[in-house]
Short mmCIF file of C-alpha atoms and ligand atoms in Angstrom, two decimals:
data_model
loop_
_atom_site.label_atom_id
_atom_site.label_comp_id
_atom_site.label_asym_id
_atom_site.label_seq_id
_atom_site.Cartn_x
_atom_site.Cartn_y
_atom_site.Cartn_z
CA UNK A 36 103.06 97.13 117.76
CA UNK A 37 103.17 99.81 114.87
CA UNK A 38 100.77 102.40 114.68
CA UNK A 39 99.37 101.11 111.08
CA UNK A 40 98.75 97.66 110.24
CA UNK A 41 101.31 96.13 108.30
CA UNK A 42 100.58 93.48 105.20
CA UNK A 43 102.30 91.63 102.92
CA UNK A 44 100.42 93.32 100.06
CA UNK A 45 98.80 96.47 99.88
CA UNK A 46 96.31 96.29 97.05
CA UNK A 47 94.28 99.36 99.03
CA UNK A 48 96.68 101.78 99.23
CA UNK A 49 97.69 101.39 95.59
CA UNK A 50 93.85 101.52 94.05
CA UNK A 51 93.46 104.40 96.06
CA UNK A 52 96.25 106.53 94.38
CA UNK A 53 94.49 105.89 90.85
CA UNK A 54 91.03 105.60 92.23
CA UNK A 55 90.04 107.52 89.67
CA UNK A 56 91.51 106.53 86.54
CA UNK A 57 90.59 103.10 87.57
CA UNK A 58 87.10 103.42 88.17
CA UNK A 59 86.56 105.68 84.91
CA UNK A 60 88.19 102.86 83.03
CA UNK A 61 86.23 100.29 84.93
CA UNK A 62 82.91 102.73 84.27
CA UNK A 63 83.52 103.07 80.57
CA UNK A 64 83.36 99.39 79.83
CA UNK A 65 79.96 98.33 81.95
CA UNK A 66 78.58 101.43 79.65
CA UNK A 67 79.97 100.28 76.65
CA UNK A 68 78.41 96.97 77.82
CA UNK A 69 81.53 95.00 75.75
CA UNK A 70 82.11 93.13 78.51
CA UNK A 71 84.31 89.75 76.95
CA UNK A 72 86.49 90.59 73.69
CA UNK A 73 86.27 94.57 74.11
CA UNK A 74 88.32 97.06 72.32
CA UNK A 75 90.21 97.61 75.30
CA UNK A 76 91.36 94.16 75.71
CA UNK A 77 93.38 94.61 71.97
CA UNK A 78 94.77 97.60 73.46
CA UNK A 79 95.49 96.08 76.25
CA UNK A 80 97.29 93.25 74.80
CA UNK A 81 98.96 96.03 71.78
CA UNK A 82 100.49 98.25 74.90
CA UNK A 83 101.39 94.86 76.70
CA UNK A 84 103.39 94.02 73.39
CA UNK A 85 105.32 96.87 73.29
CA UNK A 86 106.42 97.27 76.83
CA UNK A 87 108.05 93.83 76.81
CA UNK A 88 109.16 94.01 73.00
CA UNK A 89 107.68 90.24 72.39
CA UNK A 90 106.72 89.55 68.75
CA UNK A 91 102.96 88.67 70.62
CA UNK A 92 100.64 88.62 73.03
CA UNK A 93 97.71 86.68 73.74
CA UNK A 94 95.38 87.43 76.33
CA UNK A 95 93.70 84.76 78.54
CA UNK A 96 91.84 83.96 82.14
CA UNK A 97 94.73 83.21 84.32
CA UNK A 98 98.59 82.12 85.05
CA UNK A 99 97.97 78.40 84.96
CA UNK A 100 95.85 78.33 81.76
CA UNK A 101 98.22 80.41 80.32
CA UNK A 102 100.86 77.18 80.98
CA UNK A 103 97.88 74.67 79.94
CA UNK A 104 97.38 76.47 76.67
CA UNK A 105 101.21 77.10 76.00
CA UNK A 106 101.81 73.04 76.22
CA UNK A 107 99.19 71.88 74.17
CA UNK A 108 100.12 74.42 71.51
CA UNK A 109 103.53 72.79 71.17
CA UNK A 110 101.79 69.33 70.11
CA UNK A 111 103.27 67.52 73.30
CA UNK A 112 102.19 63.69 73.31
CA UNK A 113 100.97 61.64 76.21
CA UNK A 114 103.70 60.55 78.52
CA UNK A 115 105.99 63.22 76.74
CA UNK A 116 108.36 64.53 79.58
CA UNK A 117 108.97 68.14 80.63
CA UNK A 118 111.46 69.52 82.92
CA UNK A 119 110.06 71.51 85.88
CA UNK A 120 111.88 73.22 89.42
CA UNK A 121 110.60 71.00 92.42
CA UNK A 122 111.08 74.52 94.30
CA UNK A 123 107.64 76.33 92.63
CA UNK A 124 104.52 76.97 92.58
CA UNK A 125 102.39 73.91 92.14
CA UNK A 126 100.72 75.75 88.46
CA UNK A 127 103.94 75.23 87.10
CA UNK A 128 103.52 71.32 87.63
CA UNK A 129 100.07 71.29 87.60
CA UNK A 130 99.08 71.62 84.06
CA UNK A 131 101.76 69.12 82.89
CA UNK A 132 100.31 66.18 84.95
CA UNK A 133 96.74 67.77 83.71
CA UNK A 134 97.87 66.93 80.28
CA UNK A 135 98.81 63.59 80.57
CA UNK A 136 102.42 64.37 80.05
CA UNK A 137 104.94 63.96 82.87
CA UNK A 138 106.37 66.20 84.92
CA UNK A 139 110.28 65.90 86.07
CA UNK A 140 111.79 67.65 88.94
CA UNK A 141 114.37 69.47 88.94
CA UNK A 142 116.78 70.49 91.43
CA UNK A 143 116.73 74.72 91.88
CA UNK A 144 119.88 76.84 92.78
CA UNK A 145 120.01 77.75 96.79
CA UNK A 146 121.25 81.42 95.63
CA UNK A 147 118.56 82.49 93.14
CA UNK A 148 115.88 79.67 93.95
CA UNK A 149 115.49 79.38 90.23
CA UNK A 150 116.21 75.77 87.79
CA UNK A 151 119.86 74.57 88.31
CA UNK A 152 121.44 74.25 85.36
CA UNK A 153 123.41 71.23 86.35
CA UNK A 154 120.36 69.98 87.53
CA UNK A 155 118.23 70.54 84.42
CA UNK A 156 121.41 68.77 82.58
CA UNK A 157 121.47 65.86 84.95
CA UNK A 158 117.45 64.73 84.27
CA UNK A 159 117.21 65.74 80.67
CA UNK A 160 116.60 61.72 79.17
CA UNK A 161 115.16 61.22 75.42
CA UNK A 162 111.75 61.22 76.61
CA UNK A 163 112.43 64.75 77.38
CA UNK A 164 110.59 67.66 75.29
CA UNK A 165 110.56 70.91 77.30
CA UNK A 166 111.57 72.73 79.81
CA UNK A 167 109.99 74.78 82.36
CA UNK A 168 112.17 77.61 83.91
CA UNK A 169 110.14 79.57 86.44
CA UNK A 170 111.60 83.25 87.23
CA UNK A 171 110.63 83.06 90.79
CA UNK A 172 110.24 86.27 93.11
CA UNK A 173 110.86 88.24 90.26
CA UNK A 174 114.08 87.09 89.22
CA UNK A 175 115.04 86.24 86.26
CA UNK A 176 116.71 82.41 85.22
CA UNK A 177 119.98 82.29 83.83
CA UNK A 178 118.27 81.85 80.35
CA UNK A 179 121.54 81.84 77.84
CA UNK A 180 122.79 78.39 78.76
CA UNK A 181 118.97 77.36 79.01
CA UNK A 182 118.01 78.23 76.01
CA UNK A 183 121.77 76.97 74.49
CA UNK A 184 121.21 73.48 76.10
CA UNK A 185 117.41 73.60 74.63
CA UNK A 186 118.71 74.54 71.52
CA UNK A 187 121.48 71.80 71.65
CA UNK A 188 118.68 68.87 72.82
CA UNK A 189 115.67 70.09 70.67
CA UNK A 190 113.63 71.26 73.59
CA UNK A 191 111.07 73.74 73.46
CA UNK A 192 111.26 76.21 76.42
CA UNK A 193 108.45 77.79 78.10
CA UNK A 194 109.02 80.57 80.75
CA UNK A 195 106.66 80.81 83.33
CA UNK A 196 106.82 84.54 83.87
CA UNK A 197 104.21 84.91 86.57
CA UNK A 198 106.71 86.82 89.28
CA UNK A 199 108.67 88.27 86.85
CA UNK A 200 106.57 90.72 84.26
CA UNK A 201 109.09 93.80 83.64
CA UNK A 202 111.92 92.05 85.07
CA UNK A 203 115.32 92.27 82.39
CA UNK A 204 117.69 89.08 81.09
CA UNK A 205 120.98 90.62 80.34
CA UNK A 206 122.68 87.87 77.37
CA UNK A 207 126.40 87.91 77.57
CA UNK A 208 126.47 89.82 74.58
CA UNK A 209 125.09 92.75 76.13
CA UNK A 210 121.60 92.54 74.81
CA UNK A 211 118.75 92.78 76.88
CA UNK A 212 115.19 91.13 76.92
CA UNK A 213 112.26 91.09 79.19
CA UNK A 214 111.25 87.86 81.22
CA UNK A 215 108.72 86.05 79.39
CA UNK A 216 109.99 86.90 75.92
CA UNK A 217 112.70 84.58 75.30
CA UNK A 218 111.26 81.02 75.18
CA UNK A 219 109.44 79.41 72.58
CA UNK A 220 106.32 81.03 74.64
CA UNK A 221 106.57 82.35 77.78
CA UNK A 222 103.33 83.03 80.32
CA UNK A 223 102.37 85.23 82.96
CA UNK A 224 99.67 85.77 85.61
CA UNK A 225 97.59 89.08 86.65
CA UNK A 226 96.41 87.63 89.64
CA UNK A 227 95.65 90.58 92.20
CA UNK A 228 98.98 90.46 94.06
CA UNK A 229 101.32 90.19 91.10
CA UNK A 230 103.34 92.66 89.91
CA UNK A 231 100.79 93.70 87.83
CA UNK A 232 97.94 92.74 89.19
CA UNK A 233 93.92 93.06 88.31
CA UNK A 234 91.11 92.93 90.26
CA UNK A 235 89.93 89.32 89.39
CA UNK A 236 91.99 87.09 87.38
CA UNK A 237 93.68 87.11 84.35
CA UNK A 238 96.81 85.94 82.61
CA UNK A 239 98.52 86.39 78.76
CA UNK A 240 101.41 84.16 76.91
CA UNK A 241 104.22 86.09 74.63
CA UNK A 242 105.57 84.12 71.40
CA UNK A 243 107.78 85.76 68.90
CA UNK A 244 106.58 82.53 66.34
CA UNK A 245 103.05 83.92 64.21
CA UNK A 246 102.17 80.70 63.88
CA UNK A 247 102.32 79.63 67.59
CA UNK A 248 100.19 82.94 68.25
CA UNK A 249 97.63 82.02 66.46
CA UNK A 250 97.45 78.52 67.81
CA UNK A 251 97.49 79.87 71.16
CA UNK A 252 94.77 82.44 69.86
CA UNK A 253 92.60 79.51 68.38
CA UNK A 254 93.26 76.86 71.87
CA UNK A 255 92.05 79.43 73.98
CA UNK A 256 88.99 80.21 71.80
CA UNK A 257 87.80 77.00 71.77
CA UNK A 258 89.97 75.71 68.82
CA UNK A 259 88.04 78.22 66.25
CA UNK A 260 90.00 80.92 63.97
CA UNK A 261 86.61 81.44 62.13
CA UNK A 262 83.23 81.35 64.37
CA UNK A 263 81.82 77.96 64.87
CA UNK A 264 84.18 76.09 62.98
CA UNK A 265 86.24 74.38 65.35
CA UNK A 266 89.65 72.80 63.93
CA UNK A 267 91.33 71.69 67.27
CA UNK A 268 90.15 71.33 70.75
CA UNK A 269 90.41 74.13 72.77
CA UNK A 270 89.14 75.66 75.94
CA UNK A 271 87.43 78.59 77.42
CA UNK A 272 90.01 81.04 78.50
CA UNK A 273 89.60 84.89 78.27
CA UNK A 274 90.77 88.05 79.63
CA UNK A 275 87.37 90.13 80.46
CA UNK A 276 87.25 93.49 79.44
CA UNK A 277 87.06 95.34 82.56
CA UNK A 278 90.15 93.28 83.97
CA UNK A 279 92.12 94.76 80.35
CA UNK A 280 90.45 98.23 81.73
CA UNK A 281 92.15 98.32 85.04
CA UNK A 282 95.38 96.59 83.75
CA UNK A 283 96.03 99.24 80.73
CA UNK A 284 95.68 101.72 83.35
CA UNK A 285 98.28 99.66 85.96
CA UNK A 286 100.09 99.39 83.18
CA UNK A 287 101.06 102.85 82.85
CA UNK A 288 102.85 102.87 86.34
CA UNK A 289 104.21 99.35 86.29
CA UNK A 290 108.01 101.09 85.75
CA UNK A 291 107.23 103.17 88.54
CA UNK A 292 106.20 100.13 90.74
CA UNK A 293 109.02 98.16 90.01
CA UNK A 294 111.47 101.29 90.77
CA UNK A 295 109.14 101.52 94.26
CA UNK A 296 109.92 97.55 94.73
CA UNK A 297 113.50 97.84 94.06
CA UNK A 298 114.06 100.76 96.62
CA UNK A 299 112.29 98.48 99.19
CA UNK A 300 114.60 95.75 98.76
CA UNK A 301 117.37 97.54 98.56
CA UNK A 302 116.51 98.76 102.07
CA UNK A 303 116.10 95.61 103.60
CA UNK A 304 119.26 94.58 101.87
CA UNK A 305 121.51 97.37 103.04
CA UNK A 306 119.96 96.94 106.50
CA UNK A 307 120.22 93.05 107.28
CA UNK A 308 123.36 92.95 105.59
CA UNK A 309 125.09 92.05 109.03
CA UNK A 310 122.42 89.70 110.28
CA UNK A 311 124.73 86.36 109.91
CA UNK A 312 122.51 83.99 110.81
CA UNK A 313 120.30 85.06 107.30
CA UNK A 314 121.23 84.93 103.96
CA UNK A 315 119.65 87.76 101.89
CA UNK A 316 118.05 87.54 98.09
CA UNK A 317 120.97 88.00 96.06
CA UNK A 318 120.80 89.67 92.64
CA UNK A 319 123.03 88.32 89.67
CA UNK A 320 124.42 90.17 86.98
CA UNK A 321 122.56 89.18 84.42
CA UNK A 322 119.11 90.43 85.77
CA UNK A 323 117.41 93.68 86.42
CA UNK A 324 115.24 91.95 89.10
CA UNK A 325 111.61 92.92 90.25
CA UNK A 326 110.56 91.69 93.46
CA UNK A 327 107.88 89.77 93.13
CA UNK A 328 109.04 88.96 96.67
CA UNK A 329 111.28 89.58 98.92
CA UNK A 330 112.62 86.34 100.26
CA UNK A 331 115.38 85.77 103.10
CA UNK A 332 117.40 82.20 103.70
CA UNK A 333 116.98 81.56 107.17
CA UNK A 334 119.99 79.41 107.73
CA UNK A 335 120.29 78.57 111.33
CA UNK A 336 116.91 76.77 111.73
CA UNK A 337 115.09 79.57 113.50
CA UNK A 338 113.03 80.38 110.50
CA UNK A 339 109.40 79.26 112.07
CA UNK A 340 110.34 81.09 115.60
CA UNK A 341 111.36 84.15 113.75
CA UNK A 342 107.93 84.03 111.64
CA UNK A 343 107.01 84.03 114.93
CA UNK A 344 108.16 86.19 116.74
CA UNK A 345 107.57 88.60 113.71
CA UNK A 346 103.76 87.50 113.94
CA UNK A 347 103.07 89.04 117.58
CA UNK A 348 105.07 92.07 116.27
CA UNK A 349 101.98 92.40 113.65
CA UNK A 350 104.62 91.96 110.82
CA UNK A 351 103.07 89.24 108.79
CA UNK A 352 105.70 87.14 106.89
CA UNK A 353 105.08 84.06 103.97
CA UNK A 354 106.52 80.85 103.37
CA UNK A 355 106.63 80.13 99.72
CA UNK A 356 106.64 77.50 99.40
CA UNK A 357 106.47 74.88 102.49
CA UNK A 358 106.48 71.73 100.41
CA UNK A 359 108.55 70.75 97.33
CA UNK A 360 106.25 69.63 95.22
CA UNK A 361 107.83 65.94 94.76
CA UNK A 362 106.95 65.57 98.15
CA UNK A 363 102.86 66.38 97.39
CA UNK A 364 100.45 63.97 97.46
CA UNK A 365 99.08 65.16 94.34
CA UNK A 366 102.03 64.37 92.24
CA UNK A 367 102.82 60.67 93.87
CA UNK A 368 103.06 58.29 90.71
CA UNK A 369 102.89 61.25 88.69
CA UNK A 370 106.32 62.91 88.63
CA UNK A 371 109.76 61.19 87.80
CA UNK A 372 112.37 62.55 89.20
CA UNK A 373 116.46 61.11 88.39
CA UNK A 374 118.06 64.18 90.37
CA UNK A 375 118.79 65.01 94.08
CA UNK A 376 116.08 67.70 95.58
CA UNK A 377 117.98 68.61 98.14
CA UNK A 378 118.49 72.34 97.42
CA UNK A 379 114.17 72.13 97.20
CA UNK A 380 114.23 70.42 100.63
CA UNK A 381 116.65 72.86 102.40
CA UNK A 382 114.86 76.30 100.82
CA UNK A 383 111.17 75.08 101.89
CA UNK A 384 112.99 74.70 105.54
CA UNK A 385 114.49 78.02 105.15
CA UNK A 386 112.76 80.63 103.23
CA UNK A 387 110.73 83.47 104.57
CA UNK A 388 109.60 86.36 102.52
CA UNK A 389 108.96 89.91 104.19
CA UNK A 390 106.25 92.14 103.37
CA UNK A 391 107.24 93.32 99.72
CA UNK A 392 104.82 96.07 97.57
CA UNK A 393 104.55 99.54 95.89
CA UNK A 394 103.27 100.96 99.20
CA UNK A 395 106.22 100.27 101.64
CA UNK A 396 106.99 102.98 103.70
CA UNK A 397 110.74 103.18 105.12
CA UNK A 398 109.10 103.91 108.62
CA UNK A 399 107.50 100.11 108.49
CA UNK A 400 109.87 98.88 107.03
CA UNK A 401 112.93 100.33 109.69
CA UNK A 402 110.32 98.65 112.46
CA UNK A 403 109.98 95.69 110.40
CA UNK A 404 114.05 95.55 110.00
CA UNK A 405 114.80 95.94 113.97
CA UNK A 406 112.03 93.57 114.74
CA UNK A 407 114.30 91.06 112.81
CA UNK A 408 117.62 92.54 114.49
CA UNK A 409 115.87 92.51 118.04
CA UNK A 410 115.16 89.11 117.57
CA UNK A 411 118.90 88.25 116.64
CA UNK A 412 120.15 90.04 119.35
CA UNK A 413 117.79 88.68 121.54
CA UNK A 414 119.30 85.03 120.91
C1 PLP B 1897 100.64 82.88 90.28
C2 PLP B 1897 101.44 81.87 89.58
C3 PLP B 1897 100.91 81.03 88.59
C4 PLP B 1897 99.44 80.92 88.29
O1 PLP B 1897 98.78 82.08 88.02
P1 PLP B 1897 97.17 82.14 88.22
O2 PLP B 1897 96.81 83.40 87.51
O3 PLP B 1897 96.93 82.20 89.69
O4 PLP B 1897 96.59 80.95 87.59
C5 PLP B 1897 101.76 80.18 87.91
N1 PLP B 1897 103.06 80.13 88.20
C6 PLP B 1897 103.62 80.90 89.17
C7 PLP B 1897 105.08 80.79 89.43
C8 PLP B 1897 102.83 81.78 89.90
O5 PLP B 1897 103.39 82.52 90.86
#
């Protein structure tokens, strides 16, 4: 065992380096007693807009409403189709079904576990009007022949941008745009253990359109622009003030947390590099990647023993996800699907992600590194 206790995220050690900004922020709003719509949430949102350069952001409760509210702003009918990766989480799928609209599963690339193209090709039908790309563990989709093919087909595109905040898309041209900013609207989650994280929930979708701000403004304000005059139907869906508090503070170091997430996979990387029987998280060239997670291919179908054996080393290790979500109950009768999954099948069987955050020393991680070697050798 290792002196410390190891986790998978370690949302202690981080508060406790801005304690102190973070409870003055959190301090200032329970005096200021503006506890939903606060100053601080538009300058929040305003600081939010200019770190990912996105034309706007609106705030609102969480990930998956964030998704909700993006789809019904795009005026998508009953039984409308929209492309989704089988290999997600289920919010990406979720809110489509919620909708009455239909969600389709794709096939996702074994390299970068993100929406094949091919794939996305192969099940786009008539009845298709959007498209889903989730930028899973951080790294980004191969969004220029997305966004061509959407272009092409009349598609809208909305990025689900909940493991990728801060993360860059590099365009073939050379120019260079943050996750979340490149779809029609694109959505992210502050969810503790994201990359920036709060201390509760919360979530905000980017638009570069005015007009689709304001819709998204109005749907998650109960379908009002002016108070108690209700022009669409809406929902309840805000960001609270003290979450905006803690996150313009996180905000602040969120460059500095990616740079600390990068270092840490680029430590596992160099080190398992001669493990054969794993296949490591490979970065392309057209991403600046941020590691939501860091997330191994175990190819040899030792992955469960190795979680394992990992386990009674007290290095705790995830599987996300277990399940494609074709095969869950939830979605039998619900999704279509025209495309092989297999990719989805073989990744759920194979995946494993190691114990990825800002805190990561290289002393747990070397232990946590010839844990994994000891148990290669040992075989
Ligand atoms: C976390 C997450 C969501 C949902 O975010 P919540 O804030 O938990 O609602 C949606 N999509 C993906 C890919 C996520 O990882």
């Amino acid at each position: 065992m290792f002196r410390e206790k190891i986790v998978m995220v370690d949302l202690k050690g981080q508060y406790e380096r801005i304690k102190e900004e973070i409870d003055d922020a959190i301090s200032s709003v329970i005096s200021s007693t503006s506890f939903i719509n606060g100053p601080i949430v538009t300058e929040f949102t305003q600081n939010l807009q200019r770190f990912t350069g996105t034309g706007y952001v609106v705030p609102c409760a969480n990930g998956t409403d964030a998704l909700q509210i993006a789809l019904m702003a795009l005026g998508l009918e009953r039984g409308d189709h929209v492309l989704v990766p089988a290999f997600t989480y289920v919010a990406s799928a979720e809110v489509i079904a919620l909708l009455g609209l239909t969600p389709v599963m794709v096939d996702v690339d074994p390299e970068t576990f993100n929406i094949s193209i091919d794939s996305l090709k192969a099940s786009c039908t008539e009845k298709t009007k959007a498209i889903i790309p989730v930028h899973l563990y951080g790294h980004s989709c191969d969004m220029e022949p997305i966004l061509e093919f959407a272009k092409q087909r009349g598609l809208y595109v909305i990025e689900d941008n909940a493991q990728a905040l801060g993360a860059d898309y590099i365009f073939s041209d050379g120019r260079v745009c943050k996750c979340g900013t490149m779809g029609d609207v694109g959505t992210t989650s502050f969810f503790p253990s994201k990359n920036l994280g709060c201390y509760g929930d919360g979530g905000a979708m980017f638009t570069n359109n005015l007009e689709l701000a304001q819709k998204l403004k109005m749907i998650a304000n109960h379908g009002q622009s002016v108070k108690y005059t209700h022009s669409i139907v809406g929902c309840n869906s805000r960001l609270d003030s003290i979450q905006a508090a803690i996150l313009n503070v996180k905000l602040k170091y969120l460059d500095q947390y990616t740079a600390s997430r990068r270092k840490a996979a680029n430590y596992y990387s160099c080190r398992l590099s001669s493990i054969n029987e794993i296949v490591l998280p490979a970065e392309k060239e057209y991403t600046r990647a941020v590691y939501h997670q860091y997330t191994i291919r175990v190819c040899d179908g030792s992955r469960n023993e190795l979680k394992e054996y990992l386990a009674q080393k007290g290095i705790p290790t995830m599987v996300y996800y277990p399940i494609p979500l074709d095969m869950q109950e939830a979605f039998k009768g619900v999704a279509y699907c025209n495309v092989s999954l297999e990719n989805s099948r073989k990744l759920s069987e194979q995946v494993l992600s190691l114990p990825m955050h800002t805190e990561l020393s290289e002393s747990v991680q070397e232990y946590i590194v010839e844990s994994i070697i000891e148990f290669y050798g040992r075989n």
